[in-house]
Amino acid sequence: MKSSFKRYVIGKPLRSDALGEQKLSKTKALAILSSDALSSVAYGPEQILIVLMTVGTMAFWYSLPIAAGVVILLVALILSYRQVIFAYPHGGGAYVVSRENLGVNAGLVAGGSLLVDYILTVAVSVSAGTDAITSAFPSLHAYNVPIAIIFVIFLTILNLRGVTESASILAYPVYLFVGVMLLLIGIGLYNVATGQVPAELHPKIGTPVAGISLFILLKAFASGSSALTGVEAISNAIPNFRNPAPNNAAKTLLAMGAILAVLFIGIVSLAYFYGVAPTAEATVVSQLAEASVGRNFLYYIVQGTTAMILVLAANTGYSAFPLLAVNLSKDGFIPRIFQIRGDRLGYSNGILMLGIAAIFLIILFDGATEHLIPLYAVGVFIPFTLAQTGMMRKWWREKPKGWVARFTINTIGAAISFIVAMMFFVTKMPQVWPVFIFLPIIIFVFHRIKQHYQAVGEQLRLNHEELATIEGNVFIVPVAGITKVVENSLHYAKSLKVNKVIAFYVAFDQADAKAFEEKWNAWQPDVRLVTYYSPYRSITQPLIKFIDKVEHQCTKTGHKVTVVIPQFLPKKGWHHMLHNQSSLLIRTSLLFHRNVVIMTVPFHLSK
Amino acid sequence: MKSSFKRYVIGKPLRSDALGEQKLSKTKALAILSSDALSSVAYGPEQILIVLMTVGTMAFWYSLPIAAGVVILLVALILSYRQVIFAYPHGGGAYVVSRENLGVNAGLVAGGSLLVDYILTVAVSVSAGTDAITSAFPSLHAYNVPIAIIFVIFLTILNLRGVTESASILAYPVYLFVGVMLLLIGIGLYNVATGQVPAELHPKIGTPVAGISLFILLKAFASGSSALTGVEAISNAIPNFRNPAPNNAAKTLLAMGAILAVLFIGIVSLAYFYGVAPTAEATVVSQLAEASVGRNFLYYIVQGTTAMILVLAANTGYSAFPLLAVNLSKDGFIPRIFQIRGDRLGYSNGILMLGIAAIFLIILFDGATEHLIPLYAVGVFIPFTLAQTGMMRKWWREKPKGWVARFTINTIGAAISFIVAMMFFVTKMPQVWPVFIFLPIIIFVFHRIKQHYQAVGEQLRLNHEELATIEGNVFIVPVAGITKVVENSLHYAKSLKVNKVIAFYVAFDQADAKAFEEKWNAWQPDVRLVTYYSPYRSITQPLIKFIDKVEHQCTKTGHKVTVVIPQFLPKKGWHHMLHNQSSLLIRTSLLFHRNVVIMTVPFHLSK
């Protein structure tokens, strides 16, 4: 039943050689890998205006040069990650670039930040999308957390069903959002161009503003740059592209950059011309939609697709996290389980882990994950800076043809990313300090895991040492009564013709011990019975004591001790509750604490 | 660490032969077994007045004859249960009496009701006590549920520490409560006798009241009778008494009856003379204390001990539930686990189960368990009626010397109990209907469990059928690589000198299969390797397929198939997360679904 339910939800397993069919075309890849970056259009411009508003609405004209700055950073990042894609065509993005060029620890800082960041992406964007939906239907507001959790579960299942399937479904809303935004910007700019928007609405560009400072401008720039999170996702997810993967990934990256730049500049300009100021009641996009097209059908489409893109932004995390995890896992820094392909050929453990962690965060913050946004932005700009610095180092060392241009691009990217990251630390320390705690912890854990894998590898490697010859075998059969289960086990043990079979019985009182011995000797005179009295009613302790004693003797003669456990298996699952199953406890205890072979002889009940 | 924590909380294990020291003296037994019944004094009189108030305060004089009726019922029950104690000196109370005299199903109705009832006792009385405490400290009111849960955990631990220890601790508050109540009644009646209480406060006895009806009087009687819950506990707990257990239990029962009768009549009379009417703000006992001694130190002692006795009433459940469970378990109606004595010789599984179920109810009803009181009262009067009817039947059949008097006592008890139970059904159907659902379910489950145990017993019994001779053994060793773990397992398997050892490998692609076979043949030329290709990346499925194939061949030749699982065991617990441990999954899957012997050859890592 469990397996048919799984098959219904996830779909039927795919053969390993069907992997090629699970690769993405550029259009589909753009949809699922750019949703995070594109969704930033819905809140990035607003972030800039919120900072400028602390000086006054007169300062709003600064949003235009700031947006230009953000687009410059965007161009630098896009060009730079394009170089990453060709230089590291097997994916891995910032982690691989930093590891290769700046050393393992730099790689781990980048990888660890991104790993945490994708979890934050899912939690933050699903919560934001849920908020947008419940704002429209206030009666649902009390159910924010369960609704967000349902979205996470939906995305998790969709991704477990495989990357092509999720891309096919998610492509529609993403392109719809892009189309609607372009339409909105088009109508708005047409209105501006035809003079339907009064010029008094906005301060002239260049108006001097009292109280403006470089600090505020940089802060506004850093806030606006949070729109660039998600730009790195494509470089992590190259293996998901159809061949030639690097070329397709690079083209997709350029397309994403172009769309993002147009939408970002468009919304910022429109907001400037319409003189829109962020309020608690309505978002900038909502106000723009109302001002340019009125509260009609199109307005609701804008609102609906915006809410949807916020939820779907989470999907970028689902695409990039499992692939980053595979890279970290292959290097032995996180558990191997992340390398296993699931039924639908996706790295299902990474997908599940991401979903569970995001649900945990949503519950922990009671759905109010907006406090996590600065943390999340820092978590992106640290790997951005590291990746670009890594690329600089690479060009400097290898000096391939035309390296100066490449080096320049990466230097600009690194410098701006570094400034943005620093701005976050300077202006938002109260929210970003956890980074200084969890990053060292994560890196410590990464190293511990790696150490363990290395230690295990060494211990498992054949070293041509001869194993001690086993001179003979002694079997111990713990028995709880005179039953068919025991008969069955003894019958099997005898068939192996070992040197000695000893039955072992634990009695809870002396009379019982004597009675049992008599019955035993009548039944199995050829199998020696040893009885221990257990004053504290434990079965495992006397057994372990006896095993230790036998083992001590056997070591001298080169004999090996094996414990043969008679176990009956009830027919139905609920029957297990009705049996104490001491045999399972005994087995676990022996397996972990003693170096004896454990043999389970099953006796299946037929009813 | 786990075990030293357990030892700290529960105490060090006791030897089985120390059981005698865990028996209770009469004074201690009275304390822990009567807390439930005695605590009823705190709310029983109030219940009578609440019903009478629906007619008017003029009807309050009826509380005196009603209290007399309750005391008559109490006397009938005490005498009747005294007879139960001597007739069934090994305990089991209503369950055993009904089973022996009225048949198994009557016994199960009585036993099932009481089992549920003790859970309700714990939930209801702990919640009521918590309410009394948080009423005094309103700032704690928001924490009702966690406080109640802490009380339940406290009582659970106390009982796990053993019955003598809990009795020693609980005796003080119980006797303190009795003393304080007697003092309160004494002072109050002295005031009445010396004429300090104005006669106008109460209507004269016999005043005609408009609107009074037999129905209301019976309803008030039934409500007052809820004070008698807990009277049966001693008959269930006879095995906890020192020898001669039945005599000591009977004396304790009489003492409890006497104390309960005095306190009950005392509080009802005092309430009548002082003309106290129940209000939402203050309980009857609280008003009486204020009226007779004023709001001084003694008043707070009365309030404090009342709150305490309400919490401790739960302890009666802890004493009686595990012993009743042992009886049901010995008869095979509930899992055997309830018969195991814990470290401190108490039936710790029953104690734990009771605590968990009570916490579950407290959380489910958000601490407002007063809705459960009628359900709880019905759950007591059903077994009361059955037990007394069973005793009637016994005397009628056996006709021992002086049986007529005994028969009469039980007949009176049965009749009144039956009337009370019916009154609950008639007047409180909206609260007691669940009884008609859960009792049949419980009894159905009891029978299913019994059937299963019988079926297992039959299947395990030796039947002198010869087991088929095992002509030889074939070992299958699933291998995941060429490592020391595998080397170790093969070394062991070879030492058993069986007919055939086959290594089995699952390859995820064809190239891997070929490469592995070559390496294997160079390393272990004498062990045949079988490789299966798994297109769906499952390891278990190809292995099961192979085992089935080998088994099919072996059945023909009388050979037995054994699967030898090489398993490495990491040194530290957290390391387990880093390994997929497919061997554990394989083992479980084989054990439950295939009839093959499973051998685990451990390889303990040293670091």
Short mmCIF file of C-alpha atoms in Angstrom, two decimals, chain A residues 13-17 334-337 340-345 448-449 452-453 455-456 458-463 465 467-470 473 475 482-485 487-488 491-492 495-498 508 523 533-537 560 562 567-570 572 574-580 584 587 590-607, chain B residues 13-17 334-337 340-345 448-449 452-453 455-456 458-463 465 467-470 473 475 482-485 487-488 491-492 495-498 508 523 533-537 560 562 567-570 572 574-580 584 587 590-607:
data_model
loop_
_atom_site.label_atom_id
_atom_site.label_comp_id
_atom_site.label_asym_id
_atom_site.label_seq_id
_atom_site.Cartn_x
_atom_site.Cartn_y
_atom_site.Cartn_z
CA PRO A 13 10.20 4.81 -11.18
CA LEU A 14 12.33 5.76 -14.16
CA ARG A 15 15.16 3.63 -15.51
CA SER A 16 18.66 5.01 -15.01
CA ASP A 17 19.20 5.17 -18.77
CA ILE A 334 27.99 16.08 3.75
CA PRO A 335 26.37 12.64 4.02
CA ARG A 336 26.54 10.34 0.99
CA ILE A 337 22.79 9.99 0.99
CA ILE A 340 21.42 8.89 -4.46
CA ARG A 341 19.04 9.41 -7.34
CA GLY A 342 15.41 8.76 -6.45
CA ASP A 343 12.73 6.95 -8.41
CA ARG A 344 12.38 9.85 -10.83
CA LEU A 345 16.13 10.37 -11.19
CA ARG A 448 34.23 16.46 10.89
CA ILE A 449 32.18 14.55 8.35
CA HIS A 452 35.02 10.48 9.44
CA TYR A 453 34.71 9.37 5.83
CA ALA A 455 38.89 7.34 8.66
CA VAL A 456 36.29 4.84 7.50
CA GLU A 458 41.24 3.76 5.61
CA GLN A 459 39.77 1.15 7.91
CA LEU A 460 37.83 -0.57 5.15
CA ARG A 461 40.72 -0.72 2.68
CA LEU A 462 42.25 -4.16 2.18
CA ASN A 463 45.75 -4.20 3.62
CA GLU A 465 47.05 -8.64 6.45
CA LEU A 467 42.88 -12.70 9.00
CA ALA A 468 43.32 -15.02 11.98
CA THR A 469 42.32 -18.57 11.06
CA ILE A 470 38.96 -19.62 12.53
CA ASN A 473 32.64 -22.29 15.70
CA PHE A 475 26.84 -21.33 18.57
CA ILE A 482 10.23 -24.99 24.51
CA THR A 483 8.50 -24.02 21.31
CA LYS A 484 8.56 -24.66 17.59
CA VAL A 485 10.53 -21.45 17.10
CA GLU A 487 13.04 -26.28 17.59
CA ASN A 488 13.38 -24.65 14.19
CA HIS A 491 17.42 -27.76 13.70
CA TYR A 492 19.15 -25.17 11.56
CA SER A 495 22.68 -28.60 10.18
CA LEU A 496 25.78 -26.38 10.11
CA LYS A 497 27.73 -29.08 12.00
CA VAL A 498 29.69 -26.66 14.17
CA PHE A 508 13.49 -15.12 36.88
CA TRP A 523 13.52 -32.77 25.05
CA TYR A 533 19.22 -16.56 37.21
CA SER A 534 18.43 -12.86 36.68
CA PRO A 535 17.60 -11.12 39.95
CA TYR A 536 16.95 -7.80 38.19
CA ARG A 537 14.65 -9.29 35.53
CA LYS A 560 34.45 -17.92 16.80
CA THR A 562 27.92 -16.89 16.92
CA GLN A 567 12.56 -15.21 16.07
CA PHE A 568 8.95 -15.64 15.25
CA LEU A 569 7.35 -13.14 12.90
CA PRO A 570 3.66 -12.33 13.28
CA LYS A 572 0.17 -8.64 10.56
CA TRP A 574 -0.30 -4.58 14.50
CA HIS A 575 0.55 -7.95 16.04
CA HIS A 576 4.04 -6.66 16.77
CA MET A 577 2.61 -4.51 19.56
CA LEU A 578 1.44 -7.65 21.27
CA HIS A 579 4.86 -9.24 21.54
CA ASN A 580 7.75 -7.95 23.54
CA LEU A 584 15.06 -7.63 18.44
CA ARG A 587 20.06 -8.40 18.52
CA LEU A 590 24.72 -7.42 20.71
CA LEU A 591 25.35 -5.95 17.28
CA PHE A 592 26.43 -2.60 18.70
CA HIS A 593 28.31 -3.74 21.75
CA ARG A 594 29.84 -7.13 21.02
CA ASN A 595 31.90 -8.54 18.24
CA VAL A 596 29.81 -11.67 17.63
CA VAL A 597 28.08 -12.87 14.51
CA ILE A 598 24.32 -12.74 14.86
CA MET A 599 22.12 -15.18 13.06
CA THR A 600 18.37 -14.70 12.97
CA VAL A 601 16.37 -17.82 12.20
CA PRO A 602 12.87 -16.69 11.26
CA PHE A 603 9.71 -18.58 12.03
CA HIS A 604 6.84 -16.99 10.13
CA LEU A 605 3.42 -17.38 11.71
CA SER A 606 0.74 -18.31 9.21
CA LYS A 607 -2.17 -16.64 11.02
CA PRO B 13 16.92 -1.37 40.17
CA LEU B 14 15.52 -3.61 42.91
CA ARG B 15 16.07 -7.36 43.06
CA SER B 16 13.02 -9.51 42.41
CA ASP B 17 13.23 -10.98 45.91
CA ILE B 334 -4.28 -6.76 26.47
CA PRO B 335 -0.60 -6.91 25.46
CA ARG B 336 1.76 -8.99 27.60
CA ILE B 337 3.99 -5.99 28.14
CA ILE B 340 6.55 -6.95 33.16
CA ARG B 341 7.83 -5.55 36.42
CA GLY B 342 10.10 -2.55 36.01
CA ASP B 343 13.34 -1.70 37.78
CA ARG B 344 11.50 -0.79 40.96
CA LEU B 345 9.18 -3.80 40.82
CA ARG B 448 -9.04 -9.75 18.81
CA ILE B 449 -5.95 -9.63 20.98
CA HIS B 452 -4.19 -13.59 18.27
CA TYR B 453 -2.48 -14.90 21.40
CA ALA B 455 -3.45 -18.52 17.44
CA VAL B 456 0.22 -17.84 18.23
CA GLU B 458 -1.15 -23.05 18.86
CA GLN B 459 1.42 -22.35 16.18
CA LEU B 460 4.33 -22.33 18.60
CA ARG B 461 3.36 -25.55 20.39
CA LEU B 462 5.53 -28.56 19.59
CA ASN B 463 3.52 -31.09 17.64
CA GLU B 465 6.07 -33.43 13.46
CA LEU B 467 11.21 -31.13 10.58
CA ALA B 468 12.45 -31.72 7.03
CA THR B 469 16.09 -32.77 7.04
CA ILE B 470 18.47 -30.05 5.92
CA ASN B 473 23.49 -25.06 3.19
CA PHE B 475 25.23 -18.95 1.72
CA ILE B 482 36.01 -5.00 -2.19
CA THR B 483 36.62 -4.03 1.40
CA LYS B 484 37.74 -5.46 4.71
CA VAL B 485 34.10 -5.76 5.77
CA GLU B 487 36.75 -9.96 3.49
CA ASN B 488 35.76 -10.48 7.11
CA HIS B 491 36.34 -15.45 6.01
CA TYR B 492 33.61 -16.33 8.48
CA SER B 495 34.86 -21.26 8.22
CA LEU B 496 31.41 -22.84 8.41
CA LYS B 497 32.35 -25.15 5.52
CA VAL B 498 28.93 -25.08 3.85
CA PHE B 508 23.98 0.41 -11.54
CA TRP B 523 40.71 -11.21 -5.48
CA TYR B 533 22.13 -4.96 -13.21
CA SER B 534 19.56 -2.74 -11.52
CA PRO B 535 17.99 -0.28 -13.96
CA TYR B 536 15.84 1.29 -11.23
CA ARG B 537 18.74 1.75 -8.76
CA LYS B 560 18.68 -24.25 3.12
CA THR B 562 21.22 -18.26 4.39
CA GLN B 567 27.96 -4.88 8.21
CA PHE B 568 30.34 -2.28 9.47
CA LEU B 569 29.48 -0.47 12.68
CA PRO B 570 30.68 3.08 13.18
CA LYS B 572 29.83 6.91 17.41
CA TRP B 574 26.06 10.32 14.94
CA HIS B 575 28.18 8.50 12.38
CA HIS B 576 25.18 6.38 11.49
CA MET B 577 23.65 9.37 9.73
CA LEU B 578 26.60 9.41 7.38
CA HIS B 579 26.12 5.90 6.09
CA ASN B 580 23.20 4.67 4.08
CA LEU B 584 19.91 -2.75 7.77
CA ARG B 587 17.94 -7.27 6.63
CA LEU B 590 14.32 -10.08 4.09
CA LEU B 591 13.32 -10.91 7.64
CA PHE B 592 9.73 -9.85 7.10
CA HIS B 593 9.20 -11.08 3.58
CA ARG B 594 11.37 -14.12 3.01
CA ASN B 595 11.94 -17.32 4.90
CA VAL B 596 15.74 -17.20 4.90
CA VAL B 597 18.16 -17.23 7.79
CA ILE B 598 19.94 -13.90 8.11
CA MET B 599 23.45 -13.72 9.46
CA THR B 600 25.02 -10.39 10.31
CA VAL B 601 28.80 -10.39 10.48
CA PRO B 602 29.83 -7.22 12.27
CA PHE B 603 32.95 -5.22 11.52
CA HIS B 604 33.43 -2.64 14.26
CA LEU B 605 35.29 0.48 13.23
CA SER B 606 37.89 1.55 15.76
CA LYS B 607 37.72 5.29 15.04
#
